[in-house]
Coordinates of C-alpha atoms (C1' of nucleotides) in Angstrom, one line a residue:
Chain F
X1 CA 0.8 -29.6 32.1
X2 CA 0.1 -26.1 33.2
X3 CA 2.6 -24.6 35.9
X4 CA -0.1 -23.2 38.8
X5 CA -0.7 -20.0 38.1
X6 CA 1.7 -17.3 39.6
X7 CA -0.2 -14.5 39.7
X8 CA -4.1 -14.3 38.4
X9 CA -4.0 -10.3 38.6
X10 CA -2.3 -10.2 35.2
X11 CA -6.2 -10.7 33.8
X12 CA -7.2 -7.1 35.3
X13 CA -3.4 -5.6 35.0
X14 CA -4.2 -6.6 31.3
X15 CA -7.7 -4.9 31.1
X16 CA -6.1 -1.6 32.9
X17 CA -3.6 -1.9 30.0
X18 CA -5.9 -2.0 27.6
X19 CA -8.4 0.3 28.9
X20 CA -5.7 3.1 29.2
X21 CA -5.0 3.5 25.0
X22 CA -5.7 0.9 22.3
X23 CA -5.3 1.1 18.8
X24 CA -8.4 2.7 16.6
X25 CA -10.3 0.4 14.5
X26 CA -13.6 0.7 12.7
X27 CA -14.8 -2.3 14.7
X28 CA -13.8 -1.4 17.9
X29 CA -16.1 0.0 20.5
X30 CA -18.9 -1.6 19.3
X31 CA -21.3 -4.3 20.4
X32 CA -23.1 -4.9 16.6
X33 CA -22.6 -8.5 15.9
X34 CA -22.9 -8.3 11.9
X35 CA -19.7 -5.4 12.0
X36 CA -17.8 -8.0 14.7
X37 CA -18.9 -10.6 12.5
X38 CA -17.0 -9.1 9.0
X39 CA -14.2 -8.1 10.8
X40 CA -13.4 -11.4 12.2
X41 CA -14.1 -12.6 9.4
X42 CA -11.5 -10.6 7.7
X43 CA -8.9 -10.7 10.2
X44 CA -8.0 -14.1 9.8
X45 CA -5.0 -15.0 8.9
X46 CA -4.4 -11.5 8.2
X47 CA -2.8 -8.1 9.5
X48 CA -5.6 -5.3 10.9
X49 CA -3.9 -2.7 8.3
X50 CA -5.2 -4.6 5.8
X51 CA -8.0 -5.6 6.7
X52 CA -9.6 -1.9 7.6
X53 CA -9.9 -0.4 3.7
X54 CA -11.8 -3.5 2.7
X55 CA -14.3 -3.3 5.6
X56 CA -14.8 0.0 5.5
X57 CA -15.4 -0.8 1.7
X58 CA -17.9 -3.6 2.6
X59 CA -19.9 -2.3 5.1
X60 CA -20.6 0.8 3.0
X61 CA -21.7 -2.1 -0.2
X62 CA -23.3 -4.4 2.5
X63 CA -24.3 -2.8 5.5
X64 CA -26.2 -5.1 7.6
X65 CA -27.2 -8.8 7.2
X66 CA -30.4 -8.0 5.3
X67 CA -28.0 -6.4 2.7
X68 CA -25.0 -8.7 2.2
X69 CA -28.2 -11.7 1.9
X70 CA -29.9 -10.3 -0.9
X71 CA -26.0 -9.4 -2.7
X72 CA -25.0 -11.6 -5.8
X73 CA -22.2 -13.9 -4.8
X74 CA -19.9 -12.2 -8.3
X75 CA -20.1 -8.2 -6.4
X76 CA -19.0 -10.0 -2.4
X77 CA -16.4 -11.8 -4.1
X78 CA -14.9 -8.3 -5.9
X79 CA -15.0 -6.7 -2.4
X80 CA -12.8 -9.2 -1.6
X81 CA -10.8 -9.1 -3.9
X82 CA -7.2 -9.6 -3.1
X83 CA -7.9 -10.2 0.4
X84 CA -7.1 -13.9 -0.4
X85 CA -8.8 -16.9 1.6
X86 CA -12.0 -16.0 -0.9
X87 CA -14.0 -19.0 0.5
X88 CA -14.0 -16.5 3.8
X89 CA -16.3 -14.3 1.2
X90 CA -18.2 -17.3 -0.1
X91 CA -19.3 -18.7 2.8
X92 CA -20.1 -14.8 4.4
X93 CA -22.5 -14.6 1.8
X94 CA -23.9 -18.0 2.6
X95 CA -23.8 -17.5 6.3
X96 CA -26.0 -13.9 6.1
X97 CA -28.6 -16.0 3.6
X98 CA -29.0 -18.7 6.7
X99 CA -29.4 -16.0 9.1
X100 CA -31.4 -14.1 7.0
X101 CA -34.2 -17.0 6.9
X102 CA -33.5 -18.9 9.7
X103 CA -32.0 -16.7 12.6
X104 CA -35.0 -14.0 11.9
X105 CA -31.9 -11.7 9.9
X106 CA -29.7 -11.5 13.1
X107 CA -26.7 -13.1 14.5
X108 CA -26.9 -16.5 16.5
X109 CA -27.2 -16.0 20.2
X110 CA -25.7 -19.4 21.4
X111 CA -22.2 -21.1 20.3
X112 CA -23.8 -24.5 19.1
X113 CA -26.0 -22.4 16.5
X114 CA -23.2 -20.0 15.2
X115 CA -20.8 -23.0 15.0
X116 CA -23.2 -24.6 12.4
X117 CA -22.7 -21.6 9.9
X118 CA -20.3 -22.1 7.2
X119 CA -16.7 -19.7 8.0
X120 CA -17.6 -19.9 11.4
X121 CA -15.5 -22.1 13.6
X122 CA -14.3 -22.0 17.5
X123 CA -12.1 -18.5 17.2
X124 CA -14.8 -16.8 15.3
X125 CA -18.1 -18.0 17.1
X126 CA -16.2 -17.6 21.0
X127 CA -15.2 -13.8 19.6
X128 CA -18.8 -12.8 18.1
X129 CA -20.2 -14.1 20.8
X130 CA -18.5 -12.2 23.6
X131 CA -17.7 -9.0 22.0
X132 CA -21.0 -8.6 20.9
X133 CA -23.1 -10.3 23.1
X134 CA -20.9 -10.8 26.4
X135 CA -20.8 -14.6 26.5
X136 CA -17.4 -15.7 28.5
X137 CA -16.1 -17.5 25.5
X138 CA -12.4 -17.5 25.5
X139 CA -11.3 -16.6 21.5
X140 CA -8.3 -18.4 20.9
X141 CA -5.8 -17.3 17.8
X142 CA -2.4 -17.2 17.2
X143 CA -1.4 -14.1 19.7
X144 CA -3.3 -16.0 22.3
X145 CA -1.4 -19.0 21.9
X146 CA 2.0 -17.3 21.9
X147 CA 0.7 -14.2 24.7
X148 CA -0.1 -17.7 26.9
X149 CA 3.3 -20.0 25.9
X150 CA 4.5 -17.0 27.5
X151 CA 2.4 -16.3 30.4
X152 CA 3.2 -19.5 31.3
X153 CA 6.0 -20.9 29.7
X154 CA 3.7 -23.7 27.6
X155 CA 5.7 -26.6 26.3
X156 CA 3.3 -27.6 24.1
X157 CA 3.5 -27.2 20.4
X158 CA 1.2 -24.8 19.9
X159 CA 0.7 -25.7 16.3
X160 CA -1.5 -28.5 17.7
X161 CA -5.2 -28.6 18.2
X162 CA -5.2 -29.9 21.5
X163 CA -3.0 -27.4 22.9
X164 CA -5.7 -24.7 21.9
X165 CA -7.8 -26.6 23.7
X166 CA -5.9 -26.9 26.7
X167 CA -5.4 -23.0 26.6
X168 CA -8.9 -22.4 25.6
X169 CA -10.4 -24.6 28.8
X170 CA -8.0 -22.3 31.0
X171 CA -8.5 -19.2 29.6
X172 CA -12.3 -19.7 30.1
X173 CA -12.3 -20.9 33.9
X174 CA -10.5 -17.3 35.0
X175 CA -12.3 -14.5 32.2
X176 CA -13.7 -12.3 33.7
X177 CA -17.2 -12.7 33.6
X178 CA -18.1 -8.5 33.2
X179 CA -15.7 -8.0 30.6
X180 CA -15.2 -11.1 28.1
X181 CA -15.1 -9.4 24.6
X182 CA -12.1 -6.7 26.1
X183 CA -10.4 -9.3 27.7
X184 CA -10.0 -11.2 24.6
X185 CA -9.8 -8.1 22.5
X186 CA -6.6 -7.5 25.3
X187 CA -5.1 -10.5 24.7
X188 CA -5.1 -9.9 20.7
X189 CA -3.6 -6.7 21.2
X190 CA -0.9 -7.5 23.5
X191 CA 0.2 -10.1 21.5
X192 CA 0.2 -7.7 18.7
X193 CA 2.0 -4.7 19.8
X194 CA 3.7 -6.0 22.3
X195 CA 4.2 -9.6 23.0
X196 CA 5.5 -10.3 19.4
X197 CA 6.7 -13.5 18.0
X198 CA 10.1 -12.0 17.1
X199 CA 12.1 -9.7 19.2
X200 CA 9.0 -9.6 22.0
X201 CA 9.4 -5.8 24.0
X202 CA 9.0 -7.3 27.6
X203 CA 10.1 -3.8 28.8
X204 CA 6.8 -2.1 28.1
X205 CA 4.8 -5.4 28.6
X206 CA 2.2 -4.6 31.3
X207 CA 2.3 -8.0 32.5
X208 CA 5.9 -8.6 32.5
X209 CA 5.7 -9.6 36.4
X210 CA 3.7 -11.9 35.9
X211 CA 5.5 -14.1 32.6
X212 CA 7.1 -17.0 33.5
X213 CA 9.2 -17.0 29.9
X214 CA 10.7 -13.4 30.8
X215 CA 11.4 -14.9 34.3
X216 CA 13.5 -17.9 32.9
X217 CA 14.6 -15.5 30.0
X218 CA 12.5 -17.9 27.2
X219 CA 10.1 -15.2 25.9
X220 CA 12.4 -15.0 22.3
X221 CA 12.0 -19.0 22.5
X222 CA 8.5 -19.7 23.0
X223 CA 5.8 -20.5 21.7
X224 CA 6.9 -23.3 20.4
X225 CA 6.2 -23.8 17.3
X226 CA 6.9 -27.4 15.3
X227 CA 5.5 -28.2 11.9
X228 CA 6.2 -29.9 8.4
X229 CA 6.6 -27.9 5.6
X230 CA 5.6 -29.6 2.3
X231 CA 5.7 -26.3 -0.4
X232 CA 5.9 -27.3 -3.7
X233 CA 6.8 -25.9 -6.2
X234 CA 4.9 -26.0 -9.8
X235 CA 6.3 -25.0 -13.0
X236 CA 3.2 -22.8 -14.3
X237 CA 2.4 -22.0 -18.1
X238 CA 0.2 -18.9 -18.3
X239 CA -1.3 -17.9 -22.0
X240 CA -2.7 -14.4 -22.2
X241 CA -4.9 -15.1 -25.9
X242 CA -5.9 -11.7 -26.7
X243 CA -8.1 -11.7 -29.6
X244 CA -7.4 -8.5 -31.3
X245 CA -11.0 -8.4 -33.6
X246 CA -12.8 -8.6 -30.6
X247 CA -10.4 -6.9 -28.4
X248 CA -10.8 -9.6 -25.9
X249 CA -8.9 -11.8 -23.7
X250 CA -9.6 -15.5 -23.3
X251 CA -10.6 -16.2 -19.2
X252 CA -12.6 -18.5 -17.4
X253 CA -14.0 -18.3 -13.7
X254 CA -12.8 -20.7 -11.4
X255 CA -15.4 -23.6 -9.7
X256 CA -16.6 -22.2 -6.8
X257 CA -14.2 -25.0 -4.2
X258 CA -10.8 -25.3 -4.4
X259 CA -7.6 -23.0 -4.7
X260 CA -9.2 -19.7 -6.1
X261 CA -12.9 -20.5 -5.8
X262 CA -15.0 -18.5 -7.5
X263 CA -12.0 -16.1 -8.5
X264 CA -11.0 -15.2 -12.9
X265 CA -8.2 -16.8 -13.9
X266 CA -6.1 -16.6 -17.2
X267 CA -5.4 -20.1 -19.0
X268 CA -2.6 -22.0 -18.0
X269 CA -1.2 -24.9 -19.5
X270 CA -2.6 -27.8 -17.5
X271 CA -5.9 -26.3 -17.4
X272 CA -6.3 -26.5 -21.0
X273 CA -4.8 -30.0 -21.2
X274 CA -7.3 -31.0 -18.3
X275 CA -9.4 -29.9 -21.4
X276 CA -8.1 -32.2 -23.7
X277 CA -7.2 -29.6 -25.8
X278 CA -10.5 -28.8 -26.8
X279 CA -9.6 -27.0 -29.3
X280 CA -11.7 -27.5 -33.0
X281 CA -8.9 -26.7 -35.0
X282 CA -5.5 -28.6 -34.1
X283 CA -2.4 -28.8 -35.8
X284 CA -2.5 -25.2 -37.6
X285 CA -0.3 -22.8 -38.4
X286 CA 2.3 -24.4 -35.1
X287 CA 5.0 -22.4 -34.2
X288 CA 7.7 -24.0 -33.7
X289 CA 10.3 -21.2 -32.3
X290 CA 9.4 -22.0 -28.7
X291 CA 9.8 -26.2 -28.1
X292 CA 11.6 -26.2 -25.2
X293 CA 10.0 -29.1 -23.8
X294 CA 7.8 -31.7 -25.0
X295 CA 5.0 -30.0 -22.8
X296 CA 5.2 -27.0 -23.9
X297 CA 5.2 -28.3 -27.2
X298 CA 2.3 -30.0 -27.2
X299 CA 0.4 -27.0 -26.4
X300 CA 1.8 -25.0 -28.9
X301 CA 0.2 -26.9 -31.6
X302 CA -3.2 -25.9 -30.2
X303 CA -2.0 -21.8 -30.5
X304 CA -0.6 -19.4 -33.3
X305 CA 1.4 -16.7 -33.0
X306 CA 3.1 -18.0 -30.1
X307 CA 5.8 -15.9 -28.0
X308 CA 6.9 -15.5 -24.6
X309 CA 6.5 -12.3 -22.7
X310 CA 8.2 -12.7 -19.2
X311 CA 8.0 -14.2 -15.8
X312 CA 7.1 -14.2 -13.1
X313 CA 6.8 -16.0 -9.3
X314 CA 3.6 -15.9 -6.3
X315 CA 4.1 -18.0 -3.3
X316 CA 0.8 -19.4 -2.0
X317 CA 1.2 -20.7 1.6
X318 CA 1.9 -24.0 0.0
X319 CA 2.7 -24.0 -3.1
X320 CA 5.4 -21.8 -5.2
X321 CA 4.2 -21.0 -8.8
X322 CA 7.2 -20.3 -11.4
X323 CA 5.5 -18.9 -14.0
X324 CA 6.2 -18.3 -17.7
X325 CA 3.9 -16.2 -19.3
X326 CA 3.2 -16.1 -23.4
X327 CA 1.0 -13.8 -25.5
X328 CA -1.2 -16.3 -27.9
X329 CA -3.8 -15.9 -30.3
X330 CA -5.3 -18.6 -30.9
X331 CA -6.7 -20.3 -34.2
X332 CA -10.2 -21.3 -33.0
X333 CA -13.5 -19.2 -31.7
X334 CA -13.7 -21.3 -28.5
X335 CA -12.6 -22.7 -26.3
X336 CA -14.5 -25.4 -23.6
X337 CA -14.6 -23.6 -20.4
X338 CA -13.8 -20.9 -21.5
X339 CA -15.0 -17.2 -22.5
X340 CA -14.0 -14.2 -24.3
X341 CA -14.2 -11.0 -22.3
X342 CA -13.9 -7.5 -23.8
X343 CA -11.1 -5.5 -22.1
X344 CA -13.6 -2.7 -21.1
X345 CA -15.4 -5.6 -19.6
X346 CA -12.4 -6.9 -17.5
X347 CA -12.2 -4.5 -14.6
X348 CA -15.4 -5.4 -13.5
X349 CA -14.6 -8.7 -12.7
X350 CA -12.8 -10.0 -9.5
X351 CA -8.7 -11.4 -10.1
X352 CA -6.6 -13.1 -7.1
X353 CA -3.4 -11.3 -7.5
X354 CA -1.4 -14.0 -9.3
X355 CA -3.0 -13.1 -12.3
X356 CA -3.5 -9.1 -11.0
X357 CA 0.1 -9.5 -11.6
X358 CA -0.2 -10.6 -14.8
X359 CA -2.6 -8.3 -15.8
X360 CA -0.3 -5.6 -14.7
X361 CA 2.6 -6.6 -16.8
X362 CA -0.1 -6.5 -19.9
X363 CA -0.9 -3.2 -19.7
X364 CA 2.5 -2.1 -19.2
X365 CA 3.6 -3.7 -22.3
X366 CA 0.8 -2.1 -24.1
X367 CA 1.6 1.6 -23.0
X368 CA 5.1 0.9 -23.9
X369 CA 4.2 0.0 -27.6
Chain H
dT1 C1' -5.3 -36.0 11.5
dA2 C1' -3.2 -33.8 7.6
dC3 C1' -3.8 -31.1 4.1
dT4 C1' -5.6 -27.0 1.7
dC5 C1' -6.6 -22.2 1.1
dG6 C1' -4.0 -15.9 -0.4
dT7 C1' -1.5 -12.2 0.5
dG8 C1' 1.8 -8.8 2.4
dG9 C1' 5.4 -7.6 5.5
dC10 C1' 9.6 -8.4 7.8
dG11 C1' 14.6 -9.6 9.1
Chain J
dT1 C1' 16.1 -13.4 -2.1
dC2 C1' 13.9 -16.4 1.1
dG3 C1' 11.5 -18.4 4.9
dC4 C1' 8.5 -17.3 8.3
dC5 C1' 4.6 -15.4 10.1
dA6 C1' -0.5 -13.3 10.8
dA7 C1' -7.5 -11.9 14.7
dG8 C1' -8.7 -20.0 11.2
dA9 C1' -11.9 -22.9 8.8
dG10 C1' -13.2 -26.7 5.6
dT11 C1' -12.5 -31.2 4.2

DNA sequence: TACTCGTGGCG
DNA sequence: TCGCCAAGAGT
């Protein structure tokens, strides 16, 4: 349970705080919903410096909501590009159509109808809703969780979803009604100038009289923070086919769900096998220096010319990729899934940065040679 | 509920 | 180099 609260004044202490020099950001100081919309969009799950290139980017592309509706899903999705997350960009451009025809091409003014559109959930909606329309939603994230362990020494894991409830129901019975959108804004910004999650500066908190964890010296200890960690890690095999007649590279685009939805990827060895192979001409011209495992050598059989070209490693948020990347040609026109796309063609089109990497490491080679 | 979904920075 | 973390949502 919640300690009773020592000292409620922190809410306007925290406002004066805030109100007296914040950090500049495009988004800030601004009531438009489709700009707060983006941003928050954006800002999840990832720092503000980078957020504010790409949305200065997008809103010059897209605007306003009439815009970013009428947009083909391919040109959203290379705005986003290496932003990560890319369903966030999917389901933007899915949310703007709905609004577009059903919310008369403006944001929803109520939770329950902005909790229906797809990207939205309870941080997004409470922080649209009262930074651009002054509804006293409290929008809880992970500063606010670890600004309020503090506050008031939580013992709950904050990791679980009913102790952003719990925090949520509190935070909403003492916001201040005039001022929702800065008070949560405040609490965002404390949390991530100040009240850090490593090495938290308690001497220039504003608060700091008021925080039970710097009272019982527990600031460095809380939140608390308790989960399982299941990263695996995959053994990757990536082929980069160039065909030099064509001067193309063999690519496919992802399905639109999944791990990089929607996103180009190169071909990798269980992608093709997924295929079957599906390869017309099998069993040609194998080179056999590389058989280092059976794997490996079973896909060799469907590709000439053969050779590896280095390595390389991404960590995804659960799952490690060790990847070992070969140049192939490959003794067949096509491939099921598949297409052949013209180098000049290539930039155009919208990478994750796995494979930005290993585009990278292609065109270095080629300069070198 | 538990798992999935990117990327960059930091100690 | 490595694990952790950061303005969450979908399934």
């Amino acid at each position: 349970m919640i300690k009773p609260i020592p000292d409620e004044a922190w809410v306007r202490k925290l406002l004066d705080w805030f109100d007296a020099g914040n950090r500049i950001m495009p988004w800030r100081n601004t009531k438009d919903p489709y700009k707060r919309w983006i941003s928050e969009i954006m800002l999840q799950q990832t720092k503000v410096e980078t957020v504010i290139p790409y949305y200065e980017k997008f809103m010059t592309c897209f605007p306003n909501i009439q815009a970013l509706a009428a947009a083909n899903e391919d040109d959203v999705l290379k705005q986003w590009e290496g932003l990560g997350y890319y369903s966030r960009a999917r389901n933007l451009l899915k949310a703007a159509r709905i609004m577009q025809e059903e919310h008369d091409g403006t944001f929803p003014e109520s939770e329950k109808e902005a909790l229906k559109l797809p990207g939205i959930g309870p941080y997004t909606a409470a922080a649209v809703l009262s930074m651009a329309y002054d509804m006293p939603l409290s929008s809880v994230d992970g500063n606010v969780m670890r600004v309020f362990s503090r506050i008031y020494a939580l013992k709950e894991n904050v990791l679980e979803p009913r102790a952003v409830k719990l925090v949520r129901t509190k935070l909403e019975s003492m916001i201040p009604k005039d001022r929702p959108g800065d008070f949560n804004e405040s609490m965002m910004e404390l949390g991530a100038v100040v009240c850090l999650p490593n090495n938290p500066r308690c001497i220039d908190c504003p608060i700091q009289n008021s925080c039970q964890a710097k009272k019982s010296g527990l600031a460095q200890e809380l939140p608390i923070r308790i989960k399982k960690n299941n990263k695996k890690i995959l053994e990757k095999h990536v082929f980069v086919v160039w065909n030099k007649k064509k001067d193309a590279l063999l690519l496919k685009r992802n399905p639109s769900k999944g791990l990089l939805g929607g996103m180009w990827v190169f071909p990798t060895q269980e992608s093709l096998e997924s295929k079957q192979g599906l390869v017309q001409e099998n069993n040609k011209g194998y080179n056999n220096e590389n058989k280092e495992s059976e794997e490996e050598t079973r896909l060799l059989t469907t590709m000439v010319m053969t050779r590896k070209i280095g390595k390389a490693k991404h960590i995804f948020s659960h799952q490690q990729w060790n990847m070992t990347i070969y140049e192939a040609e490959i003794d067949s026109s096509d491939i099921m899934g598949y297409q052949w796309i013209q180098l000049s063609e290539i930039e155009k089109l919208a990478f994750p940065e796995v494979y930005q990497k290993v585009l990278r490491s292609i065109s270095l080679d080629s300069a070198d040679s």
